[in-house]
Every structure is written in C-alpha cells, then in structure tokens.
Short mmCIF file of C-alpha atoms in Angstrom, two decimals:
data_model
loop_
_atom_site.label_atom_id
_atom_site.label_comp_id
_atom_site.label_asym_id
_atom_site.label_seq_id
_atom_site.Cartn_x
_atom_site.Cartn_y
_atom_site.Cartn_z
CA MET P 1351 -8.77 -31.95 107.78
CA LYS P 1352 -6.44 -32.60 110.79
CA PHE P 1353 -3.57 -30.09 111.24
CA PHE P 1354 -1.01 -29.31 113.96
CA HIS P 1355 -0.93 -25.73 115.39
CA LEU P 1356 2.47 -24.47 116.74
CA SER P 1357 3.94 -21.22 117.72
CA ASP P 1358 6.60 -19.35 119.44
CA LEU P 1359 9.26 -22.18 119.26
CA HIS P 1360 11.84 -19.36 120.11
CA ILE P 1361 14.74 -21.78 118.91
CA GLY P 1362 17.97 -20.18 120.31
CA ARG P 1363 16.50 -19.05 123.62
CA GLN P 1364 18.32 -19.32 126.89
CA LEU P 1365 16.75 -19.94 130.15
CA HIS P 1366 18.61 -18.12 132.91
CA PHE P 1367 21.83 -18.41 130.90
CA TYR P 1368 21.26 -22.05 130.38
CA SER P 1369 21.06 -23.19 126.55
CA LEU P 1370 17.90 -24.93 125.78
CA LYS P 1371 19.46 -26.23 122.46
CA GLU P 1372 19.16 -29.90 123.42
CA ASP P 1373 15.71 -29.34 125.18
CA GLN P 1374 14.25 -27.88 121.92
CA ARG P 1375 15.76 -30.62 119.78
CA ARG P 1376 14.31 -33.19 121.68
CA ILE P 1377 10.89 -31.66 121.99
CA LEU P 1378 10.87 -31.00 118.25
CA GLU P 1379 11.71 -34.67 117.63
CA GLU P 1380 8.53 -35.66 119.79
CA ILE P 1381 6.54 -33.55 117.27
CA VAL P 1382 7.82 -35.25 114.42
CA GLN P 1383 7.10 -38.59 115.95
CA TYR P 1384 3.44 -37.24 116.47
CA VAL P 1385 3.40 -36.34 112.80
CA TYR P 1386 4.10 -39.96 111.81
CA ARG P 1387 1.59 -41.23 114.43
CA GLU P 1388 -1.45 -38.66 114.01
CA LYS P 1389 -0.81 -38.16 110.12
CA PRO P 1390 -2.02 -34.53 109.97
CA GLN P 1391 -2.23 -33.15 106.48
CA ALA P 1392 -0.56 -29.81 107.56
CA ILE P 1393 1.77 -28.37 110.29
CA VAL P 1394 1.11 -24.57 110.85
CA ILE P 1395 3.66 -22.53 112.91
CA ALA P 1396 2.50 -19.04 113.77
CA GLY P 1397 5.42 -17.12 114.24
CA ASP P 1398 8.68 -16.63 116.56
CA VAL P 1399 10.35 -19.46 114.92
CA TYR P 1400 13.46 -18.05 116.46
CA ASP P 1401 14.29 -16.13 119.49
CA LYS P 1402 16.19 -13.39 117.84
CA SER P 1403 15.89 -11.77 114.33
CA VAL P 1404 19.63 -12.64 113.52
CA PRO P 1405 19.54 -16.27 115.04
CA SER P 1406 22.84 -18.22 115.72
CA ALA P 1407 24.13 -20.92 113.12
CA GLU P 1408 23.12 -23.50 115.92
CA ALA P 1409 19.53 -22.23 116.14
CA VAL P 1410 19.33 -22.30 112.29
CA ALA P 1411 20.64 -25.94 112.31
CA VAL P 1412 18.02 -27.00 114.82
CA PHE P 1413 15.17 -25.54 112.65
CA ASP P 1414 16.60 -26.76 109.47
CA GLU P 1415 16.85 -30.42 110.97
CA PHE P 1416 13.20 -30.05 112.01
CA ILE P 1417 11.81 -29.10 108.73
CA ARG P 1418 13.81 -31.64 107.01
CA LYS P 1419 12.27 -34.26 109.12
CA LEU P 1420 8.93 -32.98 108.77
CA SER P 1421 9.27 -32.80 104.88
CA GLU P 1422 10.20 -36.40 104.70
CA THR P 1423 6.69 -37.31 106.42
CA GLY P 1424 5.13 -35.55 103.25
CA VAL P 1425 2.98 -33.08 105.67
CA GLN P 1426 2.42 -29.61 104.28
CA ILE P 1427 4.41 -27.05 106.59
CA LEU P 1428 3.04 -23.36 106.84
CA VAL P 1429 5.10 -20.99 108.48
CA ILE P 1430 4.93 -17.28 109.33
CA SER P 1431 7.35 -14.83 110.88
CA GLY P 1432 6.52 -13.40 114.37
CA ASN P 1433 7.82 -10.29 116.10
CA HIS P 1434 11.08 -12.02 117.18
CA ASP P 1435 11.80 -13.20 113.67
CA SER P 1436 13.66 -11.43 110.53
CA PRO P 1437 10.59 -11.25 107.99
CA GLU P 1438 13.26 -11.00 105.24
CA ARG P 1439 15.14 -14.06 106.43
CA LEU P 1440 11.98 -16.32 106.37
CA ASP P 1441 10.90 -14.90 103.25
CA PHE P 1442 14.11 -15.84 101.55
CA ALA P 1443 13.44 -18.60 98.55
CA SER P 1444 9.99 -18.96 99.76
CA SER P 1445 8.54 -19.65 96.13
CA LEU P 1446 11.24 -22.42 95.70
CA LEU P 1447 10.53 -23.95 98.88
CA GLU P 1448 6.76 -24.55 97.92
CA LYS P 1449 7.99 -27.46 95.92
CA GLN P 1450 9.13 -29.17 99.00
CA ASN P 1451 5.70 -28.45 100.76
CA LEU P 1452 7.20 -25.73 102.83
CA HIS P 1453 5.12 -22.36 102.55
CA MET P 1454 6.94 -19.29 104.34
CA ALA P 1455 5.43 -15.99 104.52
CA GLY P 1456 7.64 -13.57 106.25
CA LEU P 1457 6.45 -10.32 104.97
CA PRO P 1458 3.08 -8.76 105.16
CA PRO P 1459 1.41 -7.29 102.45
CA MET P 1460 2.80 -3.74 102.23
CA GLN P 1461 1.97 -2.23 98.85
CA PRO P 1462 -1.43 -2.12 97.36
CA GLN P 1463 -0.75 -4.92 94.74
CA ASP P 1464 0.39 -7.15 97.57
CA HIS P 1465 -2.00 -9.65 99.26
CA ILE P 1466 -2.14 -12.17 102.32
CA ARG P 1467 -0.65 -15.38 101.02
CA LYS P 1468 -3.07 -18.28 100.90
CA VAL P 1469 -2.35 -21.83 100.74
CA ARG P 1470 -5.20 -23.92 99.37
CA LEU P 1471 -5.61 -27.55 100.66
CA GLN P 1472 -8.51 -30.13 100.20
CA ASP P 1473 -9.88 -32.81 102.12
CA ALA P 1474 -12.96 -35.09 101.86
CA TYR P 1475 -15.27 -31.78 102.82
CA GLY P 1476 -13.53 -29.67 100.14
CA PRO P 1477 -11.21 -26.85 100.25
CA VAL P 1478 -9.49 -25.59 103.21
CA ASN P 1479 -7.86 -22.05 102.75
CA PHE P 1480 -5.04 -21.26 105.12
CA TRP P 1481 -4.26 -17.54 105.10
CA LEU P 1482 -0.77 -16.46 106.21
CA LEU P 1483 -0.52 -13.05 107.79
CA PRO P 1484 2.91 -12.58 109.58
CA PHE P 1485 3.32 -10.02 112.44
CA VAL P 1486 2.28 -6.74 111.26
CA LYS P 1487 2.36 -3.23 112.73
CA PRO P 1488 0.08 -0.35 111.16
CA SER P 1489 3.42 1.59 109.97
CA TYR P 1490 4.20 -1.41 107.67
CA VAL P 1491 0.84 -1.49 105.79
CA SER P 1492 0.06 2.21 105.61
CA GLY P 1493 0.58 2.17 101.82
CA ILE P 1494 -2.52 -0.12 101.71
CA THR P 1495 -4.85 0.79 104.59
CA GLY P 1496 -3.71 4.65 105.17
CA PRO P 1497 -2.04 5.84 108.25
CA GLY P 1498 -3.64 6.30 111.58
CA LEU P 1499 -5.52 3.18 112.17
CA SER P 1500 -5.59 1.01 115.34
CA TYR P 1501 -4.20 -2.55 115.13
CA THR P 1502 -7.88 -3.90 115.07
CA ASP P 1503 -9.00 -1.72 112.31
CA MET P 1504 -5.57 -2.52 110.42
CA ILE P 1505 -6.20 -6.37 110.61
CA ARG P 1506 -9.82 -5.82 109.69
CA ALA P 1507 -8.84 -3.57 106.47
CA LEU P 1508 -6.36 -6.28 105.51
CA LEU P 1509 -8.59 -9.03 105.64
CA GLU P 1510 -11.62 -7.21 103.94
CA ARG P 1511 -9.31 -6.88 100.79
CA GLU P 1512 -9.10 -10.56 100.35
CA SER P 1513 -11.77 -12.36 98.43
CA ARG P 1514 -13.20 -15.43 100.20
CA GLU P 1515 -15.75 -18.09 99.21
CA GLU P 1516 -18.33 -18.19 102.16
CA GLN P 1517 -19.07 -21.93 101.50
CA GLU P 1518 -15.48 -22.95 102.04
CA ARG P 1519 -13.60 -23.08 105.16
CA HIS P 1520 -10.80 -20.64 106.06
CA VAL P 1521 -7.98 -20.66 108.67
CA LEU P 1522 -5.88 -17.48 109.69
CA VAL P 1523 -2.47 -17.82 110.85
CA THR P 1524 -1.55 -15.08 112.60
CA HIS P 1525 0.92 -13.61 115.32
CA GLN P 1526 -0.48 -10.52 117.25
CA PHE P 1527 -1.87 -9.84 120.54
CA TYR P 1528 -5.56 -10.74 120.53
CA THR P 1529 -7.98 -9.78 123.02
CA ALA P 1530 -11.67 -10.20 123.46
CA SER P 1531 -13.83 -7.21 124.41
CA GLY P 1532 -11.17 -5.97 126.43
CA ARG P 1533 -10.30 -9.15 128.11
CA GLU P 1534 -6.82 -10.05 127.88
CA PRO P 1535 -5.20 -13.64 127.54
CA ALA P 1536 -3.24 -14.93 130.60
CA ARG P 1537 0.46 -14.22 130.08
CA SER P 1538 3.78 -15.31 131.36
CA GLU P 1539 6.88 -13.47 131.85
CA SER P 1540 8.52 -15.02 129.03
CA GLU P 1541 6.76 -12.91 126.38
CA ALA P 1542 6.45 -9.11 125.60
CA VAL P 1543 3.36 -7.46 124.60
CA TYR P 1544 2.69 -3.75 123.99
CA VAL P 1545 2.54 -1.03 126.61
CA GLY P 1546 -0.92 0.30 127.34
CA GLY P 1547 -2.86 -2.15 125.18
CA ALA P 1548 -1.82 0.04 121.75
CA GLY P 1549 -1.05 -3.28 119.93
CA ASN P 1550 -4.27 -5.18 121.00
CA VAL P 1551 -6.38 -6.53 118.14
CA ASP P 1552 -9.97 -7.67 119.11
CA VAL P 1553 -10.95 -11.12 117.93
CA SER P 1554 -14.07 -9.35 116.32
CA ALA P 1555 -11.74 -8.68 113.35
CA VAL P 1556 -11.44 -12.35 112.64
CA GLN P 1557 -14.68 -13.56 113.31
CA GLN P 1558 -15.33 -14.82 109.88
CA PHE P 1559 -12.81 -17.62 110.05
CA ASP P 1560 -13.52 -21.07 110.98
CA TYR P 1561 -10.28 -21.27 112.89
CA VAL P 1562 -7.64 -18.88 114.03
CA ALA P 1563 -4.20 -20.08 114.60
CA MET P 1564 -2.65 -17.54 117.00
CA GLY P 1565 1.01 -17.01 117.97
CA HIS P 1566 2.57 -14.59 120.55
CA ILE P 1567 1.14 -15.76 123.73
CA HIS P 1568 3.13 -18.44 125.49
CA LYS P 1569 0.06 -19.77 127.54
CA GLY P 1570 -2.15 -22.33 125.70
CA GLN P 1571 -5.69 -20.82 125.61
CA SER P 1572 -8.54 -19.91 123.68
CA ILE P 1573 -9.74 -16.29 123.66
CA GLY P 1574 -13.20 -14.99 122.74
CA GLY P 1575 -14.34 -18.43 121.32
CA GLU P 1576 -12.77 -21.83 121.03
CA GLN P 1577 -12.08 -21.21 117.25
CA PHE P 1578 -9.63 -18.53 118.56
CA ARG P 1579 -6.72 -20.08 120.14
CA TYR P 1580 -3.23 -19.68 121.19
CA CYS P 1581 -1.30 -22.89 121.25
CA GLY P 1582 1.35 -21.94 123.46
CA THR P 1583 4.92 -22.70 123.63
CA PRO P 1584 6.21 -26.20 123.45
CA LEU P 1585 8.70 -25.52 126.15
CA LYS P 1586 8.62 -23.32 129.46
CA TYR P 1587 10.60 -20.45 128.77
CA SER P 1588 10.34 -18.85 132.40
CA VAL P 1589 9.76 -19.82 136.13
CA SER P 1590 6.26 -18.31 135.84
CA GLU P 1591 5.23 -20.86 133.53
CA SER P 1592 6.32 -23.74 136.01
CA GLY P 1593 2.69 -24.80 136.77
CA ASP P 1594 1.84 -24.71 133.08
CA VAL P 1595 0.89 -28.00 131.11
CA LYS P 1596 2.68 -27.67 127.68
CA GLY P 1597 1.27 -29.67 124.79
CA LEU P 1598 0.94 -29.79 120.96
CA THR P 1599 -2.47 -28.44 119.59
CA MET P 1600 -4.13 -30.88 116.99
CA VAL P 1601 -7.21 -29.37 115.28
CA THR P 1602 -9.69 -31.24 113.24
CA LEU P 1603 -12.01 -29.50 110.87
CA GLU P 1604 -15.02 -31.07 109.50
CA GLU P 1605 -17.71 -29.79 107.22
CA LYS P 1606 -18.34 -26.05 107.12
CA GLY P 1607 -20.36 -24.85 110.10
CA THR P 1608 -19.16 -27.47 112.53
CA PRO P 1609 -17.00 -26.09 115.34
CA PRO P 1610 -13.39 -27.41 115.03
CA ARG P 1611 -12.34 -30.11 117.35
CA ILE P 1612 -9.20 -29.35 119.38
CA GLU P 1613 -7.15 -31.69 121.25
CA VAL P 1614 -3.73 -31.19 123.06
CA LEU P 1615 -1.41 -34.07 122.94
CA PRO P 1616 1.08 -34.31 125.86
CA LEU P 1617 5.00 -33.04 125.13
CA HIS P 1618 7.62 -34.45 127.41
CA PRO P 1619 10.61 -32.24 127.95
CA PRO P 1620 13.89 -33.71 128.98
CA ARG P 1621 13.77 -31.31 131.88
CA ASP P 1622 10.89 -29.55 133.51
CA VAL P 1623 10.73 -25.88 135.13
CA LEU P 1624 9.96 -26.21 138.86
CA ARG P 1625 9.52 -23.96 141.88
CA LEU P 1626 10.61 -25.44 145.22
CA ARG P 1627 10.25 -24.03 148.65
CA GLY P 1628 11.65 -25.36 151.95
CA TYR P 1629 14.42 -25.67 154.42
CA LEU P 1630 17.96 -26.21 152.89
CA LYS P 1631 18.48 -29.76 154.61
CA GLU P 1632 15.17 -30.92 153.24
CA LEU P 1633 15.87 -29.66 149.73
CA MET P 1634 19.40 -31.26 149.78
CA LEU P 1635 17.65 -34.77 150.06
CA GLN P 1636 15.46 -34.02 146.82
CA GLY P 1637 17.98 -33.10 144.22
CA SER P 1638 16.58 -32.64 140.55
CA GLU P 1639 18.31 -32.46 136.86
CA ASP P 1640 15.18 -29.96 136.35
CA TYR P 1641 15.44 -26.22 136.05
CA VAL P 1642 14.58 -25.00 139.47
CA SER P 1643 13.89 -21.92 141.31
CA ILE P 1644 14.38 -22.24 144.94
CA THR P 1645 12.89 -20.44 147.95
CA LEU P 1646 14.72 -21.11 151.34
CA THR P 1647 12.54 -20.78 154.48
CA ASP P 1648 15.67 -21.32 157.00
CA GLU P 1649 15.45 -18.36 159.66
CA LYS P 1650 19.22 -17.97 159.38
CA VAL P 1651 20.87 -18.39 156.08
CA PRO P 1652 22.95 -21.51 155.92
CA TYR P 1653 26.65 -21.44 154.98
CA GLN P 1654 27.15 -20.99 151.21
CA PRO P 1655 23.43 -22.14 150.14
CA ARG P 1656 23.84 -21.78 146.38
CA GLU P 1657 26.73 -23.76 146.20
CA GLN P 1658 25.38 -26.48 148.36
CA LEU P 1659 22.23 -26.63 146.53
CA ALA P 1660 24.07 -26.52 143.08
CA GLN P 1661 25.68 -30.04 143.99
CA VAL P 1662 22.07 -31.59 143.73
CA PHE P 1663 20.53 -29.12 141.59
CA PRO P 1664 23.03 -28.65 138.70
CA ASN P 1665 20.18 -26.63 136.70
CA LEU P 1666 19.57 -23.95 139.50
CA LEU P 1667 17.95 -20.97 138.02
CA GLU P 1668 17.76 -18.69 141.22
CA LEU P 1669 17.81 -18.79 144.87
CA ARG P 1670 15.42 -16.64 147.05
CA VAL P 1671 14.54 -16.60 150.79
CA ASP P 1672 11.44 -15.41 152.29
CA ASN P 1673 12.79 -14.41 155.73
CA PRO P 1674 13.55 -10.63 155.57
CA ALA P 1675 16.73 -10.97 158.08
CA ALA P 1676 18.05 -14.23 155.88
CA ARG P 1677 17.33 -12.24 152.86
CA ARG P 1678 19.44 -9.29 153.94
CA THR P 1679 22.26 -11.53 154.93
CA LEU P 1680 22.09 -13.43 151.58
CA GLU P 1681 22.07 -10.26 149.56
CA LYS P 1682 25.04 -8.83 151.36
CA GLU P 1683 27.10 -12.18 150.82
CA GLU P 1684 26.17 -12.30 147.14
CA GLN P 1685 26.73 -8.76 146.35
CA PRO P 1686 30.36 -8.28 144.95
CA GLU P 1687 32.94 -5.75 146.72
CA LEU P 1688 33.39 -3.45 143.53
CA PRO P 1689 36.63 -1.34 143.44
CA ASP P 1690 36.35 2.64 143.46
CA ASP P 1691 38.67 2.77 140.52
CA PRO P 1692 36.54 2.74 137.30
CA LEU P 1693 39.45 1.19 135.20
CA GLN P 1694 39.78 -1.75 137.79
CA MET P 1695 36.04 -2.18 137.34
CA PHE P 1696 36.50 -2.54 133.82
CA ARG P 1697 39.23 -4.66 133.89
CA ARG P 1698 37.21 -7.15 136.08
CA PHE P 1699 34.42 -6.93 133.46
CA PHE P 1700 36.71 -7.65 130.60
CA LEU P 1701 38.23 -10.64 132.35
CA GLU P 1702 34.61 -12.12 133.22
CA ILE P 1703 33.40 -11.46 129.41
CA GLN P 1704 36.67 -12.29 127.41
CA GLY P 1705 38.17 -14.94 129.65
CA GLU P 1706 41.41 -13.02 129.66
CA GLU P 1707 43.29 -9.86 130.85
CA MET P 1708 43.30 -6.80 128.98
CA ASP P 1709 46.58 -6.16 127.17
CA GLY P 1710 48.64 -2.81 127.13
CA GLN P 1711 46.84 -1.27 124.05
CA GLU P 1712 43.45 -2.09 125.42
CA THR P 1713 44.12 -0.55 128.94
CA GLU P 1714 45.66 2.59 127.24
CA LEU P 1715 42.47 2.93 125.30
CA MET P 1716 40.19 2.46 128.13
CA GLU P 1717 42.31 5.15 130.31
CA ARG P 1718 41.84 7.64 127.45
CA VAL P 1719 38.00 6.92 127.44
CA ILE P 1720 37.61 7.23 131.05
CA ARG P 1721 39.65 10.41 131.38
CA LYS P 1722 37.43 11.79 128.62
CA ILE P 1723 34.30 10.93 130.45
CA GLN P 1724 35.34 12.33 133.64
CA GLU P 1725 36.59 15.67 131.93
CA GLU P 1726 33.01 16.17 130.48
CA MET P 1727 31.43 15.40 133.83
CA GLN P 1728 33.43 18.23 135.47
#
C-alpha cells in the first residue's frame, strides 16, 4: 500500500508578519498533483492542520479547497488534530464525512467506553489498519488510564487497550514529541515542545507498529528506526529552517515483516527562506523575491540600510549586523524615541494598530485607566 504522510500544515501561519496564504495554497496544489501522478491509496495528515485553534475564515477556506480537490481524486484522507488545532472543530461531523472518504479524529479516547479510531484499508497483501490518535495529554485520558502517568506510559496504556491482529499491518498516526532512549529529534525555531522533557514519549511505546506517522516536529527525520518518522512541514516556517530541504513523504508498505519503503518527493514553494551575509553594496546587486534574513558585514552602518535593502528584497524578514560598533549604531537608529507621557505612548500604539486617532471618549477612558494605575502604584 502506498500512502502520503503529511503533518504540520499550519494553515494561517505568518512568517515575520508576512502572510503565507498563497505559498500554502501553491504547495497544497502541488501535493494534489502528486496524488494524481503517484496514485496513493491514502493521504495521512498527522496533526496541526491549522496554526491556531480558532483559524481565520481564510485559513479554513484554504484547507477546504485542499480537501475538496483531494476528494475528487478518490484518495482516502485520514486526519488527526495536533496541539495547535481545536479537537472539537476537527471532530465535527466526522461520521458524515466518512462517506466522502474523509476520516477525521479530533478527540482522543477520554472515557472507558471510548477507543482509538481505526480505519481499515485493503491492498494486495491484505488489510492495513490506520490508528488515528490525536494529540493527547495524561490529564485528557486519566478517566481511562488513571492519574499520574508519564507521557510514555500514557501512550502505551492507550495502545494496549486496543485489539490488533498480529499478522496484519498497522500504522499509527500520532502527534506527540517522540524521542528514542533519551535522544531527541532535531528541531527548528518554528515548533514548540514541552519544557524539561515532561512531554516526551519514548518510541518503545509504539514499537509494535509497522509504521508510525508522526507530527509535531518540523524537520523531516526518523527517530529510533526508519519506521518511526516525522515527515516535517511542507514549507519553511522559520529562518532556522533555511538550510532544510522540504518534501512530501511517500510510504509504501508491502507484506507483513517487510520494512516500509520511504521516498521524499521534492516540493517547490513559490518563495524560499534564505540567510544572506555580506556587504550592503554586494547584496544590493543580488536582490530576491524570497524571504530573506540578512546579516551586514560593513564596518560602518550605511545610510538607512533596511530601506535600501527593502527595494531589492521585498520580503526582508530581518536585518542583522556582525560588527559590534555597527550593531550599536543600527540599534540606536531603529530604536524609536518614546514619549514620557503614557497617554501619548498609547495614542501612538492605538494609531499604529487601528489606523486612526483616538476619539474623545476613548481618550477620556484611557485617561481614567492611567490615573487609576498611577494611584495604585503610589
């Protein structure tokens, strides 16, 4: 059986305040074209469909368009919620959507009568069982497992409740922070993990699966064995990923006991994320539509370097300098001179956010708030 493994779409995400809507739409369209070309039987999305639990209407429209186009191909679509998603929103109308080959699991089992959702597909070698386990914390399932379990023991306890035919093939779709005997996966700046390792799940808890389709980590990689894989994000979501090569993970399962075959198909975003370094004059000759982080090496800060660079780098993410003296000069130039009057500071903030000046009623209300704060501080 051939299937695509996706995760961490983060639809609705911004990159340094630049909207990625069109970039995401383009990359999802490329994935649809791969479905037509490669003809997988299923496409798995292992969590973090959206970047926020309450996504914008634009983000929902982008995902809806993607799902509609996938449905037209006849592929089976399997989706779980991640820590960025709203489980209830993804779970809504899931039983009705099954008729459209869309299998959504937003909520993990939470009561003793609940079980991990299973989708059973067939190929020439027999059944393949996809187990859809959304993002879960021990507190979510304490009614099943009891309190006080570690994340590893929680996952193990949830899986041990499920009856599996050993001669059949099993795929776990999961969105957790998996490690292997204390070894952590390579991470980027665009994902969040639990502090202190409290949320770690050791891969020993999922050893019995033929393939584990992991989400949550944004760099594509295997951890503890080729069958335990993070597919990574389809786009670069931070400057720290500038050197990464993003792709679409295609998995082929053959007969039971045969290791999965994994191939990464290249993806072609409309704009890359780059790190550039050099003198201002040299960089001005390059120019690029890509998202760029620039480090200047000039000994003296040129006049208005950000403004000059923005003319040839319209998607400039950040500007840095590696010369201490130049860095201090640049920081001084870019540091706004703030008024001492708190009301004036708020006026400036209000104008920047709202695009208009405060009216008399808003000014009066803010004056009362400031007076109250000042009285309480005395």
